[in-house]
């Protein structure tokens, strides 16, 4: 893993390995094909109904399918593919080869960047298909989708360190992925006294507010990443 061609540092070698590992996975390819396929179908439907949309809202209409798909199922996609990004190395004891060659912080950053570049590439492909179909690009929706995915990637990384066994992290990751969108939508629209506090624990209320509020999603992601580094430094390998 540490001798990938073109790698300038161990961190980038780990990043490249994680990136290409995801693209070689059949499960990942099926997930990407599903996202691109659904996005294309929704975009095509909106294109056929273009006469019902104001021209200035047409770009958002084409990206609506991608946005709803990522908002509802993005956490599930990320957790199902990356719930074991660290604990599979711990379980297989391959992590020992990494910790003897580079710092633990670089291992965490390399893993995070590899998964993040994978999803960035997926979103570029998905929005590229929509753009090729209808010649419209919604930069705001692209940014919101990337923000949500980064939040989920860093949380999946933290989960993979807290939960030692991949089978357990897969189960808990799926539970979190199902609860997170439901909790976010409930707290956004509920009048329950706990809702105003709970909604700020999920990224969806910040996505709904938009603008500078989406910066809090990235702050949460940074906090999860820093917590992962701290836990990994204290972990016996």
mmCIF file of C-alpha atoms in Angstrom:
data_model
loop_
_atom_site.group_PDB
_atom_site.id
_atom_site.type_symbol
_atom_site.label_atom_id
_atom_site.label_comp_id
_atom_site.label_asym_id
_atom_site.label_seq_id
_atom_site.Cartn_x
_atom_site.Cartn_y
_atom_site.Cartn_z
ATOM 1 C CA UNK A 1 0.000 0.000 0.000
ATOM 2 C CA UNK A 2 2.768 2.408 0.865
ATOM 3 C CA UNK A 3 4.486 2.140 -2.551
ATOM 4 C CA UNK A 4 1.751 3.407 -4.830
ATOM 5 C CA UNK A 5 3.174 4.982 -7.985
ATOM 6 C CA UNK A 6 3.194 8.754 -7.937
ATOM 7 C CA UNK A 7 2.726 8.980 -4.201
ATOM 8 C CA UNK A 8 4.752 11.817 -2.676
ATOM 9 C CA UNK A 9 3.984 10.949 0.932
ATOM 10 C CA UNK A 10 2.523 8.055 2.902
ATOM 11 C CA UNK A 11 -0.666 10.064 3.471
ATOM 12 C CA UNK A 12 -1.279 10.421 -0.280
ATOM 13 C CA UNK A 13 -0.415 6.760 -0.820
ATOM 14 C CA UNK A 14 -3.093 5.821 1.741
ATOM 15 C CA UNK A 15 -5.488 8.296 0.093
ATOM 16 C CA UNK A 16 -4.904 6.776 -3.355
ATOM 17 C CA UNK A 17 -5.265 3.240 -2.037
ATOM 18 C CA UNK A 18 -8.603 4.045 -0.351
ATOM 19 C CA UNK A 19 -9.859 5.918 -3.428
ATOM 20 C CA UNK A 20 -9.084 3.095 -5.864
ATOM 21 C CA UNK A 21 -10.259 0.415 -3.409
ATOM 22 C CA UNK A 22 -13.700 1.995 -3.355
ATOM 23 C CA UNK A 23 -13.858 2.222 -7.145
ATOM 24 C CA UNK A 24 -12.849 -1.456 -7.473
ATOM 25 C CA UNK A 25 -15.691 -2.560 -5.181
ATOM 26 C CA UNK A 26 -18.770 -3.965 -6.909
ATOM 27 C CA UNK A 27 -20.936 -2.507 -4.127
ATOM 28 C CA UNK A 28 -19.492 0.954 -4.782
ATOM 29 C CA UNK A 29 -20.005 0.706 -8.543
ATOM 30 C CA UNK A 30 -23.631 -0.377 -8.057
ATOM 31 C CA UNK A 31 -24.176 2.565 -5.664
ATOM 32 C CA UNK A 32 -22.671 5.066 -8.126
ATOM 33 C CA UNK A 33 -24.686 3.598 -11.029
ATOM 34 C CA UNK A 34 -27.863 3.862 -8.923
ATOM 35 C CA UNK A 35 -27.239 7.522 -8.028
ATOM 36 C CA UNK A 36 -26.382 8.469 -11.614
ATOM 37 C CA UNK A 37 -29.350 6.508 -13.012
ATOM 38 C CA UNK A 38 -31.924 8.036 -10.650
ATOM 39 C CA UNK A 39 -30.508 11.522 -11.186
ATOM 40 C CA UNK A 40 -30.689 11.088 -14.961
ATOM 41 C CA UNK A 41 -34.302 9.867 -14.806
ATOM 42 C CA UNK A 42 -35.431 12.763 -12.581
ATOM 43 C CA UNK A 43 -33.570 15.247 -14.749
ATOM 44 C CA UNK A 44 -35.183 13.789 -17.869
ATOM 45 C CA UNK A 45 -38.656 13.986 -16.274
ATOM 46 C CA UNK A 46 -38.093 17.621 -15.270
ATOM 47 C CA UNK A 47 -36.838 18.349 -18.779
ATOM 48 C CA UNK A 48 -40.035 16.914 -20.236
ATOM 49 C CA UNK A 49 -42.095 19.080 -17.866
ATOM 50 C CA UNK A 50 -39.938 22.182 -18.425
ATOM 51 C CA UNK A 51 -42.927 24.234 -19.536
ATOM 52 C CA UNK A 52 -44.355 24.051 -15.973
ATOM 53 C CA UNK A 53 -41.219 25.547 -14.370
ATOM 54 C CA UNK A 54 -40.097 29.194 -14.406
ATOM 55 C CA UNK A 55 -36.853 29.464 -16.363
ATOM 56 C CA UNK A 56 -34.865 30.697 -13.324
ATOM 57 C CA UNK A 57 -35.935 27.646 -11.283
ATOM 58 C CA UNK A 58 -35.320 25.086 -14.003
ATOM 59 C CA UNK A 59 -31.705 24.383 -12.972
ATOM 60 C CA UNK A 60 -32.826 23.675 -9.403
ATOM 61 C CA UNK A 61 -35.564 21.398 -10.747
ATOM 62 C CA UNK A 62 -33.032 19.304 -12.649
ATOM 63 C CA UNK A 63 -30.852 18.960 -9.531
ATOM 64 C CA UNK A 64 -33.845 18.215 -7.280
ATOM 65 C CA UNK A 65 -33.545 14.458 -7.807
ATOM 66 C CA UNK A 66 -29.876 14.441 -6.787
ATOM 67 C CA UNK A 67 -30.568 16.624 -3.745
ATOM 68 C CA UNK A 68 -33.455 14.504 -2.421
ATOM 69 C CA UNK A 69 -31.554 11.278 -3.108
ATOM 70 C CA UNK A 70 -28.409 12.436 -1.269
ATOM 71 C CA UNK A 71 -30.368 14.023 1.591
ATOM 72 C CA UNK A 72 -32.377 10.854 2.276
ATOM 73 C CA UNK A 73 -29.917 8.124 1.301
ATOM 74 C CA UNK A 74 -26.491 9.849 1.282
ATOM 75 C CA UNK A 75 -25.756 8.800 4.898
ATOM 76 C CA UNK A 76 -26.745 5.212 4.064
ATOM 77 C CA UNK A 77 -24.494 5.155 0.988
ATOM 78 C CA UNK A 78 -21.509 6.503 2.940
ATOM 79 C CA UNK A 79 -21.916 4.298 6.020
ATOM 80 C CA UNK A 80 -22.537 1.140 3.986
ATOM 81 C CA UNK A 81 -19.324 1.649 1.983
ATOM 82 C CA UNK A 82 -17.034 3.170 4.642
ATOM 83 C CA UNK A 83 -18.186 1.939 8.063
ATOM 84 C CA UNK A 84 -15.009 -0.206 8.309
ATOM 85 C CA UNK A 85 -12.445 2.226 6.901
ATOM 86 C CA UNK A 86 -10.234 1.870 10.020
ATOM 87 C CA UNK A 87 -11.461 -1.146 11.987
ATOM 88 C CA UNK A 88 -10.945 -3.553 9.076
ATOM 89 C CA UNK A 89 -7.241 -2.609 9.186
ATOM 90 C CA UNK A 90 -7.263 -3.145 12.977
ATOM 91 C CA UNK A 91 -9.110 -6.465 12.715
ATOM 92 C CA UNK A 92 -6.754 -7.723 9.988
ATOM 93 C CA UNK A 93 -3.702 -6.302 11.809
ATOM 94 C CA UNK A 94 -2.601 -4.623 8.564
ATOM 95 C CA UNK A 95 -2.636 -1.325 10.482
ATOM 96 C CA UNK A 96 0.758 -2.327 11.943
ATOM 97 C CA UNK A 97 2.376 -1.911 8.514
ATOM 98 C CA UNK A 98 1.023 1.637 8.346
ATOM 99 C CA UNK A 99 1.838 2.871 11.874
ATOM 100 C CA UNK A 100 5.478 1.801 11.485
ATOM 101 C CA UNK A 101 5.856 3.939 8.332
ATOM 102 C CA UNK A 102 3.912 7.127 9.035
ATOM 103 C CA UNK A 103 2.149 9.098 11.755
ATOM 104 C CA UNK A 104 -1.300 8.143 12.932
ATOM 105 C CA UNK A 105 -2.656 11.568 11.982
ATOM 106 C CA UNK A 106 -1.523 11.013 8.390
ATOM 107 C CA UNK A 107 -3.268 7.627 8.342
ATOM 108 C CA UNK A 108 -6.544 9.228 9.444
ATOM 109 C CA UNK A 109 -6.185 12.110 6.959
ATOM 110 C CA UNK A 110 -5.223 9.730 4.141
ATOM 111 C CA UNK A 111 -8.266 7.538 4.767
ATOM 112 C CA UNK A 112 -10.561 10.572 5.027
ATOM 113 C CA UNK A 113 -9.250 12.177 1.832
ATOM 114 C CA UNK A 114 -9.479 8.898 -0.096
ATOM 115 C CA UNK A 115 -13.163 8.468 0.779
ATOM 116 C CA UNK A 116 -13.862 12.186 0.272
ATOM 117 C CA UNK A 117 -12.271 12.189 -3.224
ATOM 118 C CA UNK A 118 -14.320 9.097 -4.105
ATOM 119 C CA UNK A 119 -17.596 10.866 -3.288
ATOM 120 C CA UNK A 120 -16.434 14.124 -4.881
ATOM 121 C CA UNK A 121 -15.775 12.167 -8.089
ATOM 122 C CA UNK A 122 -19.193 10.502 -7.833
ATOM 123 C CA UNK A 123 -20.912 13.880 -7.486
ATOM 124 C CA UNK A 124 -18.933 15.325 -10.413
ATOM 125 C CA UNK A 125 -20.014 12.348 -12.550
ATOM 126 C CA UNK A 126 -23.652 12.679 -11.416
ATOM 127 C CA UNK A 127 -23.887 16.430 -11.968
ATOM 128 C CA UNK A 128 -21.917 15.977 -15.203
ATOM 129 C CA UNK A 129 -24.561 13.576 -16.514
ATOM 130 C CA UNK A 130 -27.295 16.092 -15.648
ATOM 131 C CA UNK A 131 -25.328 18.890 -17.287
ATOM 132 C CA UNK A 132 -24.780 16.794 -20.437
ATOM 133 C CA UNK A 133 -28.512 16.044 -20.539
ATOM 134 C CA UNK A 134 -30.036 19.475 -19.932
ATOM 135 C CA UNK A 135 -27.055 21.911 -19.985
ATOM 136 C CA UNK A 136 -27.796 23.274 -16.505
ATOM 137 C CA UNK A 137 -25.632 23.144 -13.386
ATOM 138 C CA UNK A 138 -26.843 24.031 -9.886
ATOM 139 C CA UNK A 139 -23.684 24.955 -7.934
ATOM 140 C CA UNK A 140 -25.625 25.509 -4.683
ATOM 141 C CA UNK A 141 -27.091 21.994 -4.705
ATOM 142 C CA UNK A 142 -23.662 20.559 -5.571
ATOM 143 C CA UNK A 143 -22.144 22.331 -2.544
ATOM 144 C CA UNK A 144 -24.938 21.170 -0.204
ATOM 145 C CA UNK A 145 -24.565 17.558 -1.345
ATOM 146 C CA UNK A 146 -20.786 17.662 -0.839
ATOM 147 C CA UNK A 147 -21.220 19.261 2.622
ATOM 148 C CA UNK A 148 -23.601 16.518 3.747
ATOM 149 C CA UNK A 149 -21.344 13.759 2.399
ATOM 150 C CA UNK A 150 -18.264 15.225 4.140
ATOM 151 C CA UNK A 151 -20.220 15.275 7.439
ATOM 152 C CA UNK A 152 -21.163 11.601 6.958
ATOM 153 C CA UNK A 153 -17.636 10.540 5.901
ATOM 154 C CA UNK A 154 -16.009 12.034 9.002
ATOM 155 C CA UNK A 155 -18.722 10.519 11.247
ATOM 156 C CA UNK A 156 -18.236 7.087 9.606
ATOM 157 C CA UNK A 157 -14.480 7.407 10.210
ATOM 158 C CA UNK A 158 -15.079 8.166 13.898
ATOM 159 C CA UNK A 159 -17.536 5.261 14.169
ATOM 160 C CA UNK A 160 -14.948 2.935 12.639
ATOM 161 C CA UNK A 161 -12.520 3.853 15.426
ATOM 162 C CA UNK A 162 -15.033 3.639 18.272
ATOM 163 C CA UNK A 163 -16.477 0.277 17.152
ATOM 164 C CA UNK A 164 -13.725 -2.374 16.927
ATOM 165 C CA UNK A 165 -15.499 -4.985 14.752
ATOM 166 C CA UNK A 166 -16.578 -4.286 11.133
ATOM 167 C CA UNK A 167 -19.779 -6.342 11.556
ATOM 168 C CA UNK A 168 -20.845 -4.175 14.508
ATOM 169 C CA UNK A 169 -19.914 -0.894 12.805
ATOM 170 C CA UNK A 170 -21.891 -1.973 9.713
ATOM 171 C CA UNK A 171 -25.011 -2.569 11.831
ATOM 172 C CA UNK A 172 -24.647 0.628 13.875
ATOM 173 C CA UNK A 173 -23.732 2.621 10.757
ATOM 174 C CA UNK A 174 -26.926 1.554 8.993
ATOM 175 C CA UNK A 175 -28.962 2.433 12.108
ATOM 176 C CA UNK A 176 -27.349 5.905 12.266
ATOM 177 C CA UNK A 177 -27.834 6.383 8.513
ATOM 178 C CA UNK A 178 -31.549 5.642 8.846
ATOM 179 C CA UNK A 179 -32.064 7.708 12.016
ATOM 180 C CA UNK A 180 -30.066 10.771 10.916
ATOM 181 C CA UNK A 181 -32.335 11.954 8.043
ATOM 182 C CA UNK A 182 -35.476 11.097 10.022
ATOM 183 C CA UNK A 183 -34.254 12.969 13.087
ATOM 184 C CA UNK A 184 -33.187 15.924 10.979
ATOM 185 C CA UNK A 185 -36.533 16.239 9.206
ATOM 186 C CA UNK A 186 -38.511 15.695 12.422
ATOM 187 C CA UNK A 187 -36.557 18.311 14.393
ATOM 188 C CA UNK A 188 -36.777 20.832 11.553
ATOM 189 C CA UNK A 189 -40.561 20.796 11.388
ATOM 190 C CA UNK A 190 -41.578 19.585 14.885
ATOM 191 C CA UNK A 191 -42.890 21.870 17.641
ATOM 192 C CA UNK A 192 -41.573 19.545 20.375
ATOM 193 C CA UNK A 193 -39.533 21.364 23.046
ATOM 194 C CA UNK A 194 -36.446 19.231 22.316
ATOM 195 C CA UNK A 195 -36.572 19.793 18.550
ATOM 196 C CA UNK A 196 -34.758 23.193 18.530
ATOM 197 C CA UNK A 197 -31.780 21.586 20.300
ATOM 198 C CA UNK A 198 -31.740 18.309 18.402
ATOM 199 C CA UNK A 199 -31.912 19.906 14.968
ATOM 200 C CA UNK A 200 -28.521 21.554 15.492
ATOM 201 C CA UNK A 201 -26.925 18.131 15.976
ATOM 202 C CA UNK A 202 -27.799 17.116 12.428
ATOM 203 C CA UNK A 203 -26.662 18.800 9.178
ATOM 204 C CA UNK A 204 -30.154 19.161 7.723
ATOM 205 C CA UNK A 205 -31.225 22.279 9.626
ATOM 206 C CA UNK A 206 -28.037 24.038 8.440
ATOM 207 C CA UNK A 207 -28.759 22.901 4.875
ATOM 208 C CA UNK A 208 -32.295 24.269 5.177
ATOM 209 C CA UNK A 209 -30.989 27.660 6.418
ATOM 210 C CA UNK A 210 -28.310 27.757 3.713
ATOM 211 C CA UNK A 211 -25.684 30.491 3.289
ATOM 212 C CA UNK A 212 -23.067 30.788 6.022
ATOM 213 C CA UNK A 213 -24.991 28.285 8.172
ATOM 214 C CA UNK A 214 -23.634 25.420 6.047
ATOM 215 C CA UNK A 215 -20.217 26.252 7.526
ATOM 216 C CA UNK A 216 -21.385 24.541 10.737
ATOM 217 C CA UNK A 217 -21.636 21.254 8.800
ATOM 218 C CA UNK A 218 -17.938 21.547 7.983
ATOM 219 C CA UNK A 219 -17.161 22.449 11.616
ATOM 220 C CA UNK A 220 -18.914 19.261 12.754
ATOM 221 C CA UNK A 221 -16.901 17.293 10.182
ATOM 222 C CA UNK A 222 -13.664 18.857 11.470
ATOM 223 C CA UNK A 223 -14.649 18.001 15.073
ATOM 224 C CA UNK A 224 -15.310 14.349 14.117
ATOM 225 C CA UNK A 225 -11.965 14.232 12.302
ATOM 226 C CA UNK A 226 -10.039 15.703 15.251
ATOM 227 C CA UNK A 227 -11.783 13.270 17.631
ATOM 228 C CA UNK A 228 -10.751 10.386 15.337
ATOM 229 C CA UNK A 229 -7.111 11.526 15.427
ATOM 230 C CA UNK A 230 -7.203 11.813 19.217
ATOM 231 C CA UNK A 231 -8.730 8.337 19.676
ATOM 232 C CA UNK A 232 -6.332 6.743 17.186
ATOM 233 C CA UNK A 233 -3.280 8.176 18.984
ATOM 234 C CA UNK A 234 -4.462 6.482 22.196
ATOM 235 C CA UNK A 235 -5.249 3.176 20.491
ATOM 236 C CA UNK A 236 -3.005 0.088 20.729
ATOM 237 C CA UNK A 237 -2.365 -1.429 17.308
#
